[in-house]
Amino acid sequence: MAFLQHSMPSKPNIAFLFFAIVCTLNSSGQTKFESFVWKSDETVSYNYYLKKPVSKSQNKPLVVYLHGSGERGSDIEKVFINSPIGYLERQYPDCYILAPQCPNNQYWNAEALTKLVEFVLAKNAINKQQIFLIGVSMGAWASWNILINNPDLFTAAATISGFVDRIPMLEFQKLANTPIYMYHGTDDNVVPYWYSETLYQKLKQVNSTVKLHSEPNVGHGGWDTLFQNNEFYSWLLNQKKHK
């Protein structure tokens, strides 16, 4: 799979420039989205869906969802495919949901995604003690890189069928205080189960909250069932950052 060869870009030395452009519903009734542009030594642009809570009487949790390679493109509706968004909207209406879309023929840029999350945090009434990350496949790969580079940003995370780069494998100690739920099918022939199992064995040495859900006889997928299971969300959204 192509993204297995993609490594996270080196940290740029020049100043960042980033901004958001608000876009409204068009006449066809498509989902409202906004655009975010981040500039360093390259320009990264993401359309993103941001669902806001029903009540804004106090700061609310934020769930960030990163899709896999199959949902890349310019049609924001694709971020809903194989995602937890619909279930979260129904069962947890009082939380923010941020779902960016990676453009065609690109891979997630972990630094740009971090800047997007920081932008959304600055502009909305979000409880910074309740920021949760869910990544699937290519999104899980990006999640590991974001977590390693920003170990204090997220309250808890779930990585699903994800490849793991060399740096997270080596610097896993940075995640000692982050509750993490890992899901992977044991028969995955796209992103081998070995990645999750190996990192889990490392993490559990330093992190008592890490969980690995191994799904026997399941290939690259199976998250549809996971995303309909309220026990998964209950575990994730009730986690607290460990000191």
Coordinates of N, CA and C in Angstrom, one line a residue:
M1 N 0.9 -1.2 0.0 CA 0.0 0.0 0.0 C 0.9 1.2 0.0
A2 N 0.6 2.2 -0.8 CA 1.5 3.3 -1.1 C 1.8 4.1 0.2
F3 N 0.8 4.3 1.1 CA 1.1 5.2 2.2 C 2.1 4.6 3.2
L4 N 2.4 3.3 3.1 CA 3.3 2.6 4.0 C 4.7 3.2 3.7
Q5 N 5.0 3.8 2.6 CA 6.3 4.3 2.2 C 6.4 5.8 2.6
H6 N 5.3 6.4 3.0 CA 5.3 7.8 3.3 C 5.7 8.1 4.7
S7 N 6.7 8.9 4.9 CA 7.2 9.3 6.2 C 6.7 10.7 6.5
M8 N 6.7 11.1 7.8 CA 6.2 12.4 8.2 C 7.2 13.5 7.7
P9 N 6.8 14.6 7.2 CA 7.7 15.6 6.7 C 8.6 16.2 7.9
S10 N 9.8 16.6 7.5 CA 10.7 17.1 8.6 C 10.1 18.5 9.1
K11 N 10.5 18.8 10.2 CA 9.9 20.1 10.9 C 10.5 21.3 10.2
P12 N 9.6 22.1 9.6 CA 10.1 23.3 8.9 C 10.7 24.3 9.9
N13 N 11.6 25.2 9.4 CA 12.2 26.2 10.2 C 11.6 27.6 10.0
I14 N 10.7 27.7 9.1 CA 10.1 29.0 8.9 C 8.8 29.1 9.5
A15 N 8.3 30.3 9.7 CA 7.1 30.6 10.4 C 5.9 30.0 9.7
F16 N 4.9 29.6 10.4 CA 3.6 29.0 9.9 C 2.7 30.1 9.5
L17 N 1.9 29.9 8.5 CA 0.8 30.8 8.2 C -0.4 29.9 8.0
F18 N -1.5 30.1 8.7 CA -2.6 29.2 8.5 C -3.9 30.0 8.7
F19 N -5.0 29.6 8.0 CA -6.2 30.4 8.1 C -7.4 29.4 7.7
A20 N -8.6 29.8 8.0 CA -9.8 29.1 7.6 C -10.7 30.0 6.8
I21 N -11.3 29.3 5.8 CA -12.3 30.0 5.0 C -13.6 29.3 5.2
V22 N -14.6 30.1 5.6 CA -15.9 29.4 5.9 C -16.7 29.3 4.6
C23 N -17.3 28.2 4.3 CA -18.1 28.0 3.1 C -19.5 27.6 3.5
T24 N -20.5 28.0 2.9 CA -21.9 27.7 3.3 C -22.5 26.6 2.4
L25 N -23.6 26.2 2.8 CA -24.4 25.1 2.1 C -24.7 25.7 0.7
N26 N -24.4 24.8 -0.4 CA -24.8 25.3 -1.7 C -26.2 24.9 -2.0
S27 N -26.7 25.2 -3.2 CA -28.1 25.0 -3.6 C -28.5 23.5 -3.6
S28 N -27.5 22.7 -3.7 CA -27.8 21.2 -3.8 C -28.0 20.6 -2.4
G29 N -27.8 21.4 -1.4 CA -28.0 20.9 0.0 C -26.8 20.1 0.5
Q30 N -25.6 20.2 -0.1 CA -24.5 19.4 0.4 C -24.1 19.8 1.8
T31 N -23.3 19.0 2.5 CA -22.9 19.3 3.8 C -22.0 20.5 3.9
K32 N -22.3 21.3 4.9 CA -21.5 22.5 5.1 C -20.1 22.1 5.5
F33 N -19.1 22.8 4.9 CA -17.7 22.6 5.2 C -16.9 23.9 5.3
E34 N -15.8 23.8 5.9 CA -14.9 24.9 5.9 C -13.5 24.5 5.3
S35 N -12.7 25.4 5.0 CA -11.4 25.1 4.4 C -10.3 25.7 5.3
F36 N -9.2 24.9 5.4 CA -8.1 25.3 6.2 C -6.8 25.2 5.4
V37 N -6.0 26.3 5.4 CA -4.7 26.3 4.6 C -3.6 26.5 5.6
W38 N -2.5 25.7 5.5 CA -1.4 25.8 6.3 C -0.1 25.9 5.4
K39 N 0.7 26.9 5.7 CA 1.9 27.1 4.8 C 3.1 27.0 5.7
S40 N 4.1 26.3 5.2 CA 5.5 26.3 5.7 C 6.4 26.2 4.5
D41 N 7.1 25.2 4.3 CA 7.9 25.0 3.1 C 7.0 24.4 2.0
E42 N 5.8 24.0 2.4 CA 4.8 23.6 1.4 C 3.4 24.1 1.9
T43 N 2.5 24.1 1.0 CA 1.1 24.5 1.3 C 0.2 23.3 1.4
V44 N -0.5 23.2 2.5 CA -1.4 22.1 2.7 C -2.8 22.7 2.9
S45 N -3.8 22.2 2.2 CA -5.1 22.7 2.2 C -6.1 21.5 2.5
Y46 N -6.9 21.6 3.6 CA -7.9 20.6 3.9 C -9.3 21.2 4.0
N47 N -10.3 20.6 3.3 CA -11.6 20.9 3.6 C -12.0 20.1 4.9
Y48 N -12.8 20.6 5.7 CA -13.2 19.9 6.9 C -14.6 20.1 7.3
Y49 N -15.2 19.1 7.9 CA -16.6 19.2 8.5 C -16.4 19.4 10.0
L50 N -17.1 20.4 10.5 CA -17.1 20.6 12.0 C -18.6 20.7 12.5
K51 N -18.9 19.7 13.2 CA -20.2 19.6 13.8 C -20.1 20.2 15.2
K52 N -21.0 21.2 15.5 CA -21.0 21.8 16.8 C -22.1 21.3 17.7
P53 N -21.9 21.4 19.0 CA -22.8 20.8 20.0 C -24.2 21.5 20.0
V54 N -25.2 20.8 20.4 CA -26.6 21.3 20.5 C -26.6 22.5 21.5
S55 N -26.0 22.2 22.6 CA -25.9 23.2 23.7 C -24.5 23.8 23.8
K56 N -24.4 25.1 24.0 CA -23.1 25.7 24.1 C -23.0 26.5 25.4
S57 N -23.7 26.0 26.4 CA -23.8 26.7 27.7 C -22.4 26.6 28.5
Q58 N -21.6 25.6 28.1 CA -20.3 25.4 28.7 C -19.4 24.7 27.7
N59 N -18.1 24.7 28.0 CA -17.2 24.1 27.0 C -17.5 22.6 26.9
K60 N -17.4 22.1 25.6 CA -17.8 20.8 25.3 C -16.6 20.0 24.8
P61 N -16.7 18.6 24.8 CA -15.7 17.8 24.2 C -15.5 17.9 22.7
L62 N -14.3 17.6 22.2 CA -14.0 17.6 20.8 C -13.6 16.2 20.4
V63 N -14.2 15.6 19.4 CA -13.7 14.3 18.8 C -13.1 14.7 17.4
V64 N -11.9 14.3 17.2 CA -11.3 14.5 15.8 C -11.2 13.1 15.2
Y65 N -11.7 13.1 13.9 CA -11.8 11.8 13.2 C -10.9 12.0 11.9
L66 N -10.0 11.0 11.7 CA -9.2 11.0 10.5 C -9.5 9.8 9.7
H67 N -9.9 9.9 8.5 CA -10.4 8.8 7.6 C -9.2 8.1 7.0
G68 N -9.5 7.1 6.2 CA -8.5 6.3 5.5 C -8.3 6.8 4.1
S69 N -7.4 6.1 3.4 CA -7.1 6.5 2.0 C -8.2 6.5 1.0
G70 N -9.2 5.6 1.3 CA -10.3 5.5 0.3 C -11.3 6.7 0.3
E71 N -11.2 7.5 1.4 CA -12.1 8.6 1.5 C -11.4 10.0 1.1
R72 N -10.3 9.9 0.5 CA -9.6 11.1 0.0 C -10.4 11.7 -1.2
G73 N -10.3 13.0 -1.4 CA -10.9 13.7 -2.5 C -11.3 15.1 -2.2
S74 N -12.3 15.6 -3.0 CA -12.8 16.9 -2.8 C -14.3 17.0 -2.4
D75 N -14.9 15.8 -2.3 CA -16.3 15.7 -1.9 C -16.3 15.4 -0.4
I76 N -16.7 16.5 0.4 CA -16.6 16.3 1.9 C -17.6 15.2 2.4
E77 N -18.6 14.9 1.6 CA -19.5 13.8 2.0 C -18.8 12.5 2.2
K78 N -17.7 12.3 1.6 CA -16.9 11.0 1.7 C -16.4 10.8 3.1
V79 N -16.2 11.8 3.9 CA -15.7 11.6 5.2 C -16.7 10.9 6.1
F80 N -17.9 10.8 5.7 CA -18.9 10.1 6.5 C -18.9 8.6 6.2
I81 N -18.2 8.2 5.1 CA -18.2 6.7 4.7 C -17.3 6.0 5.7
N82 N -17.8 4.8 6.2 CA -17.0 4.0 7.1 C -16.5 4.8 8.4
S83 N -17.3 5.8 8.8 CA -16.9 6.6 9.9 C -17.8 6.5 11.1
P84 N -17.3 7.1 12.3 CA -18.1 7.1 13.5 C -19.0 8.4 13.5
I85 N -19.0 9.2 12.5 CA -19.6 10.6 12.6 C -21.1 10.5 12.9
G86 N -21.8 9.7 12.1 CA -23.2 9.6 12.2 C -23.6 9.1 13.6
Y87 N -23.0 8.1 14.1 CA -23.3 7.5 15.4 C -23.0 8.6 16.5
L88 N -21.9 9.3 16.4 CA -21.5 10.3 17.4 C -22.6 11.4 17.4
E89 N -23.0 11.8 16.2 CA -24.0 12.9 16.1 C -25.3 12.5 16.8
R90 N -25.7 11.2 16.7 CA -27.0 10.7 17.3 C -26.8 10.5 18.8
Q91 N -25.8 9.9 19.2 CA -25.6 9.5 20.6 C -24.9 10.5 21.5
Y92 N -24.1 11.4 20.9 CA -23.4 12.4 21.7 C -23.6 13.7 21.0
P93 N -24.8 14.3 21.1 CA -25.1 15.5 20.4 C -24.4 16.8 21.0
D94 N -23.9 16.6 22.2 CA -23.3 17.7 22.9 C -21.8 17.7 22.8
C95 N -21.2 17.2 21.7 CA -19.8 17.3 21.5 C -19.5 17.9 20.1
Y96 N -18.3 18.5 20.0 CA -17.8 18.9 18.7 C -17.3 17.7 17.9
I97 N -17.4 17.7 16.6 CA -16.8 16.6 15.8 C -16.1 17.3 14.7
L98 N -14.8 17.1 14.6 CA -13.9 17.6 13.5 C -13.5 16.5 12.6
A99 N -13.8 16.6 11.3 CA -13.5 15.6 10.3 C -12.9 16.2 9.1
P100 N -11.6 16.4 9.0 CA -11.0 16.9 7.8 C -11.0 15.9 6.7
Q101 N -10.7 16.3 5.4 CA -10.6 15.4 4.3 C -9.3 15.6 3.6
C102 N -8.6 14.5 3.4 CA -7.3 14.6 2.7 C -7.5 14.6 1.2
P103 N -6.9 15.5 0.5 CA -7.1 15.6 -1.0 C -6.7 14.3 -1.7
N104 N -7.1 14.2 -2.9 CA -6.7 13.0 -3.8 C -5.2 13.0 -3.9
N105 N -4.6 11.8 -3.9 CA -3.2 11.6 -4.2 C -2.3 12.3 -3.2
Q106 N -2.8 12.5 -2.0 CA -2.0 13.1 -0.9 C -2.1 12.2 0.3
Y107 N -1.2 12.4 1.2 CA -1.3 11.7 2.5 C -1.4 12.7 3.6
W108 N -1.9 12.3 4.8 CA -2.1 13.2 5.9 C -0.7 13.9 6.2
N109 N -0.8 15.1 6.5 CA 0.4 15.9 7.0 C 0.1 16.1 8.5
A110 N 0.9 15.4 9.3 CA 0.7 15.5 10.8 C 0.8 16.9 11.4
E111 N 1.7 17.6 10.9 CA 1.9 19.0 11.4 C 0.7 19.9 11.0
A112 N 0.3 19.8 9.8 CA -0.9 20.6 9.3 C -2.1 20.2 10.1
L113 N -2.3 18.9 10.3 CA -3.5 18.5 11.1 C -3.4 19.0 12.5
T114 N -2.2 19.1 13.1 CA -2.1 19.6 14.5 C -2.5 21.1 14.5
K115 N -2.0 21.8 13.5 CA -2.4 23.2 13.4 C -3.9 23.4 13.2
L116 N -4.5 22.5 12.4 CA -6.0 22.6 12.2 C -6.7 22.4 13.6
V117 N -6.3 21.4 14.3 CA -6.9 21.2 15.6 C -6.7 22.4 16.6
E118 N -5.5 22.9 16.6 CA -5.3 24.1 17.4 C -6.1 25.3 17.0
F119 N -6.3 25.4 15.6 CA -7.2 26.5 15.1 C -8.6 26.4 15.6
V120 N -9.1 25.1 15.5 CA -10.5 24.9 16.0 C -10.6 25.1 17.5
L121 N -9.6 24.7 18.2 CA -9.7 24.9 19.7 C -9.7 26.4 20.0
A122 N -9.0 27.2 19.3 CA -8.9 28.6 19.5 C -10.2 29.3 19.2
K123 N -11.0 28.8 18.3 CA -12.2 29.5 17.8 C -13.5 29.0 18.4
N124 N -13.4 27.9 19.2 CA -14.7 27.3 19.7 C -14.6 27.0 21.2
A125 N -15.7 26.9 21.8 CA -15.8 26.7 23.3 C -15.6 25.2 23.6
I126 N -14.4 24.7 23.5 CA -14.0 23.3 23.7 C -13.3 23.1 25.0
N127 N -13.7 22.0 25.7 CA -13.0 21.6 26.9 C -11.7 21.0 26.6
K128 N -10.6 21.6 26.9 CA -9.3 21.2 26.5 C -8.8 19.9 27.3
Q129 N -9.6 19.5 28.3 CA -9.4 18.3 29.0 C -10.2 17.1 28.4
Q130 N -10.9 17.4 27.3 CA -11.7 16.4 26.6 C -11.5 16.4 25.1
I131 N -10.3 16.2 24.6 CA -10.1 16.2 23.2 C -9.7 14.7 22.8
F132 N -10.4 14.2 21.9 CA -10.3 12.7 21.6 C -10.0 12.6 20.1
L133 N -9.1 11.6 19.8 CA -8.7 11.3 18.4 C -9.0 9.9 18.0
I134 N -9.6 9.8 16.8 CA -10.0 8.5 16.2 C -9.4 8.5 14.8
G135 N -8.6 7.5 14.5 CA -8.0 7.4 13.2 C -8.1 6.0 12.6
V136 N -8.5 5.9 11.3 CA -8.7 4.6 10.6 C -7.6 4.5 9.5
S137 N -6.9 3.4 9.5 CA -6.0 3.0 8.5 C -5.0 4.2 8.2
M138 N -5.0 4.8 7.1 CA -4.1 6.0 6.9 C -4.3 7.0 8.0
G139 N -5.5 7.2 8.5 CA -5.8 8.1 9.6 C -5.2 7.6 10.9
A140 N -5.1 6.3 11.1 CA -4.5 5.8 12.3 C -2.9 6.0 12.2
W141 N -2.4 5.8 11.0 CA -1.0 6.1 10.8 C -0.6 7.5 11.2
A142 N -1.5 8.5 10.7 CA -1.3 9.9 11.0 C -1.5 10.1 12.5
S143 N -2.4 9.4 13.1 CA -2.7 9.6 14.5 C -1.5 9.3 15.4
W144 N -0.8 8.2 15.0 CA 0.4 7.9 15.8 C 1.5 9.0 15.7
N145 N 1.6 9.6 14.5 CA 2.6 10.7 14.4 C 2.2 11.9 15.1
I146 N 0.9 12.2 15.1 CA 0.4 13.4 15.8 C 0.6 13.2 17.3
L147 N 0.3 12.0 17.8 CA 0.3 11.8 19.2 C 1.8 11.8 19.7
I148 N 2.7 11.3 19.0 CA 4.1 11.3 19.4 C 4.7 12.7 19.4
N149 N 4.2 13.5 18.5 CA 4.7 14.9 18.4 C 4.0 15.8 19.3
N150 N 2.8 15.4 19.8 CA 2.0 16.3 20.7 C 1.4 15.4 21.8
P151 N 2.2 14.9 22.7 CA 1.7 13.9 23.6 C 0.8 14.5 24.7
D152 N 0.7 15.8 24.8 CA -0.2 16.5 25.8 C -1.4 17.0 25.1
L153 N -1.6 16.9 23.8 CA -2.7 17.5 23.2 C -4.0 16.8 23.3
F154 N -4.0 15.5 23.2 CA -5.2 14.7 23.2 C -5.4 14.0 24.6
T155 N -6.6 13.9 25.0 CA -7.0 13.2 26.3 C -6.9 11.7 26.1
A156 N -7.3 11.2 24.9 CA -7.3 9.8 24.7 C -7.4 9.6 23.2
A157 N -7.0 8.4 22.7 CA -7.1 8.1 21.2 C -7.4 6.7 20.9
A158 N -8.0 6.5 19.7 CA -8.2 5.2 19.2 C -7.6 5.1 17.8
T159 N -6.8 4.0 17.6 CA -6.2 3.8 16.3 C -6.7 2.5 15.8
I160 N -7.1 2.5 14.5 CA -7.8 1.3 14.0 C -7.1 0.9 12.7
S161 N -6.6 -0.3 12.7 CA -5.9 -0.9 11.5 C -4.9 0.0 10.9
G162 N -4.0 0.5 11.8 CA -3.0 1.5 11.3 C -1.6 1.0 11.3
F163 N -0.9 1.5 10.2 CA 0.5 1.3 10.1 C 1.2 2.2 11.2
V164 N 2.4 1.8 11.6 CA 3.1 2.6 12.6 C 4.5 2.9 12.1
D165 N 4.9 4.2 12.0 CA 6.2 4.6 11.6 C 7.2 4.2 12.6
R166 N 8.5 4.4 12.2 CA 9.6 4.0 13.0 C 9.7 4.9 14.3
I167 N 9.4 6.2 14.2 CA 9.6 7.1 15.3 C 8.6 6.7 16.4
P168 N 7.3 6.5 16.2 CA 6.4 6.0 17.3 C 6.9 4.7 17.9
M169 N 7.4 3.8 17.1 CA 7.9 2.6 17.6 C 9.1 2.8 18.6
L170 N 9.9 3.8 18.3 CA 11.1 4.0 19.1 C 10.8 5.0 20.3
E171 N 9.8 5.9 20.1 CA 9.6 6.9 21.1 C 8.3 6.7 21.9
F172 N 7.8 5.4 22.0 CA 6.6 5.1 22.6 C 6.4 5.6 24.0
Q173 N 7.5 5.8 24.7 CA 7.5 6.2 26.1 C 6.8 7.6 26.2
K174 N 6.8 8.3 25.2 CA 6.1 9.7 25.2 C 4.6 9.5 25.4
L175 N 4.0 8.3 25.2 CA 2.6 8.1 25.3 C 2.2 7.4 26.6
A176 N 3.1 7.4 27.6 CA 2.8 6.7 28.8 C 1.6 7.2 29.5
N177 N 1.2 8.5 29.3 CA 0.1 9.1 30.0 C -1.2 9.2 29.2
T178 N -1.2 8.7 28.0 CA -2.3 8.8 27.1 C -3.1 7.5 27.0
P179 N -4.4 7.4 27.4 CA -5.2 6.3 27.2 C -5.4 6.0 25.7
I180 N -5.1 4.8 25.3 CA -5.2 4.5 23.8 C -5.9 3.1 23.6
Y181 N -6.8 3.1 22.7 CA -7.6 1.9 22.3 C -7.1 1.6 20.9
M182 N -6.6 0.4 20.7 CA -6.1 -0.1 19.4 C -7.0 -1.2 18.9
Y183 N -7.3 -1.2 17.7 CA -8.2 -2.2 17.0 C -7.5 -2.7 15.8
H184 N -7.4 -4.0 15.6 CA -6.8 -4.5 14.3 C -7.3 -5.9 14.1
G185 N -7.6 -6.2 12.8 CA -8.0 -7.5 12.4 C -6.7 -8.4 12.3
T186 N -6.7 -9.6 12.8 CA -5.5 -10.4 12.8 C -5.1 -10.9 11.4
D187 N -6.1 -10.9 10.4 CA -5.8 -11.3 9.0 C -5.7 -10.2 8.1
D188 N -5.3 -9.0 8.6 CA -5.2 -7.8 7.7 C -4.0 -8.0 6.8
N189 N -4.3 -8.0 5.5 CA -3.2 -8.2 4.5 C -2.8 -6.8 3.8
V190 N -3.4 -5.7 4.3 CA -3.1 -4.4 3.8 C -2.1 -3.7 4.7
V191 N -2.5 -3.7 6.0 CA -1.6 -3.2 7.1 C -1.5 -4.3 8.1
P192 N -0.5 -5.1 8.1 CA -0.4 -6.2 8.9 C -0.6 -6.0 10.4
Y193 N -1.3 -6.9 11.0 CA -1.6 -6.9 12.4 C -0.4 -6.7 13.3
W194 N 0.8 -7.1 12.8 CA 2.1 -7.0 13.5 C 2.3 -5.6 14.0
Y195 N 1.9 -4.6 13.3 CA 2.2 -3.2 13.7 C 1.5 -2.9 15.0
S196 N 0.3 -3.2 15.1 CA -0.5 -2.9 16.3 C 0.0 -3.8 17.5
E197 N 0.2 -5.1 17.2 CA 0.7 -6.0 18.3 C 2.0 -5.6 18.8
T198 N 2.9 -5.2 17.9 CA 4.3 -4.8 18.4 C 4.3 -3.6 19.2
L199 N 3.5 -2.6 18.7 CA 3.5 -1.3 19.5 C 2.7 -1.5 20.8
Y200 N 1.7 -2.3 20.8 CA 1.0 -2.6 22.0 C 1.9 -3.2 23.1
Q201 N 2.7 -4.2 22.7 CA 3.6 -4.8 23.6 C 4.6 -3.8 24.2
K202 N 5.0 -2.8 23.4 CA 5.9 -1.8 24.0 C 5.1 -0.8 24.9
L203 N 3.9 -0.4 24.5 CA 3.2 0.6 25.2 C 2.8 0.1 26.6
K204 N 2.4 -1.2 26.7 CA 1.9 -1.7 27.9 C 2.9 -1.8 29.0
Q205 N 4.2 -1.6 28.6 CA 5.3 -1.6 29.6 C 5.2 -0.2 30.4
V206 N 4.7 0.8 29.7 CA 4.7 2.1 30.4 C 3.3 2.7 30.5
N207 N 2.3 2.1 29.9 CA 1.0 2.7 29.9 C -0.1 1.6 30.3
S208 N -0.6 1.8 31.5 CA -1.5 0.8 32.0 C -2.9 0.9 31.4
T209 N -3.2 1.9 30.7 CA -4.5 2.1 30.1 C -4.6 1.6 28.7
V210 N -3.5 1.3 28.0 CA -3.6 0.9 26.6 C -4.4 -0.4 26.4
K211 N -5.2 -0.5 25.4 CA -6.0 -1.6 25.1 C -5.8 -2.0 23.7
L212 N -5.7 -3.3 23.4 CA -5.7 -3.8 22.0 C -6.8 -4.8 21.8
H213 N -7.7 -4.5 20.9 CA -8.8 -5.3 20.5 C -8.4 -6.0 19.2
S214 N -8.0 -7.3 19.3 CA -7.6 -8.1 18.2 C -8.9 -8.8 17.7
E215 N -9.2 -8.6 16.4 CA -10.4 -9.2 15.8 C -10.0 -10.4 15.0
P216 N -10.2 -11.7 15.5 CA -9.8 -12.9 14.7 C -10.4 -13.0 13.4
N217 N -9.7 -13.5 12.4 CA -10.2 -13.8 11.1 C -10.8 -12.6 10.3
V218 N -10.4 -11.4 10.7 CA -10.9 -10.2 10.0 C -9.7 -9.6 9.3
G219 N -9.9 -9.1 8.1 CA -8.9 -8.5 7.3 C -8.8 -7.0 7.6
H220 N -8.6 -6.2 6.5 CA -8.4 -4.8 6.7 C -9.8 -4.1 6.7
G221 N -10.4 -4.0 7.9 CA -11.8 -3.5 8.0 C -12.3 -4.0 9.3
G222 N -13.6 -4.1 9.4 CA -14.3 -4.5 10.6 C -14.6 -3.4 11.5
W223 N -14.2 -2.2 11.1 CA -14.5 -1.0 12.0 C -16.0 -0.6 12.0
D224 N -16.7 -1.0 11.0 CA -18.1 -0.7 10.9 C -18.8 -1.2 12.2
T225 N -18.5 -2.4 12.6 CA -19.1 -2.9 13.8 C -18.6 -2.2 15.0
L226 N -17.4 -1.9 15.1 CA -16.8 -1.1 16.2 C -17.5 0.2 16.4
F227 N -17.7 0.9 15.2 CA -18.3 2.2 15.3 C -19.8 2.2 15.6
Q228 N -20.4 1.1 15.8 CA -21.8 1.0 16.2 C -21.9 0.5 17.7
N229 N -20.7 0.4 18.3 CA -20.7 -0.2 19.6 C -20.5 0.9 20.7
N230 N -21.5 1.2 21.5 CA -21.5 2.3 22.4 C -20.4 2.1 23.5
E231 N -20.0 0.8 23.8 CA -19.0 0.5 24.8 C -17.7 1.1 24.4
F232 N -17.4 1.1 23.0 CA -16.2 1.8 22.5 C -16.2 3.2 22.8
Y233 N -17.2 3.9 22.5 CA -17.3 5.4 22.8 C -17.3 5.7 24.3
S234 N -18.0 4.9 25.0 CA -18.0 5.1 26.5 C -16.7 5.0 27.1
W235 N -15.9 4.0 26.6 CA -14.5 3.9 27.1 C -13.7 5.1 26.7
L236 N -13.7 5.4 25.4 CA -12.9 6.5 24.9 C -13.2 7.9 25.5
L237 N -14.5 8.2 25.5 CA -14.9 9.6 25.9 C -15.0 9.8 27.4
N238 N -14.8 8.7 28.2 CA -14.8 8.8 29.6 C -13.3 8.8 30.2
Q239 N -12.4 8.7 29.3 CA -11.0 8.7 29.7 C -10.5 10.1 30.2
K240 N -9.5 10.1 31.1 CA -8.9 11.3 31.5 C -7.4 11.2 31.4
K241 N -6.8 12.3 31.1 CA -5.4 12.3 31.0 C -4.7 11.9 32.3
H242 N -3.7 11.0 32.2 CA -3.0 10.5 33.4 C -1.8 11.3 33.6
K243 N -1.6 11.6 34.9 CA -0.4 12.4 35.3 C 0.8 11.5 35.4

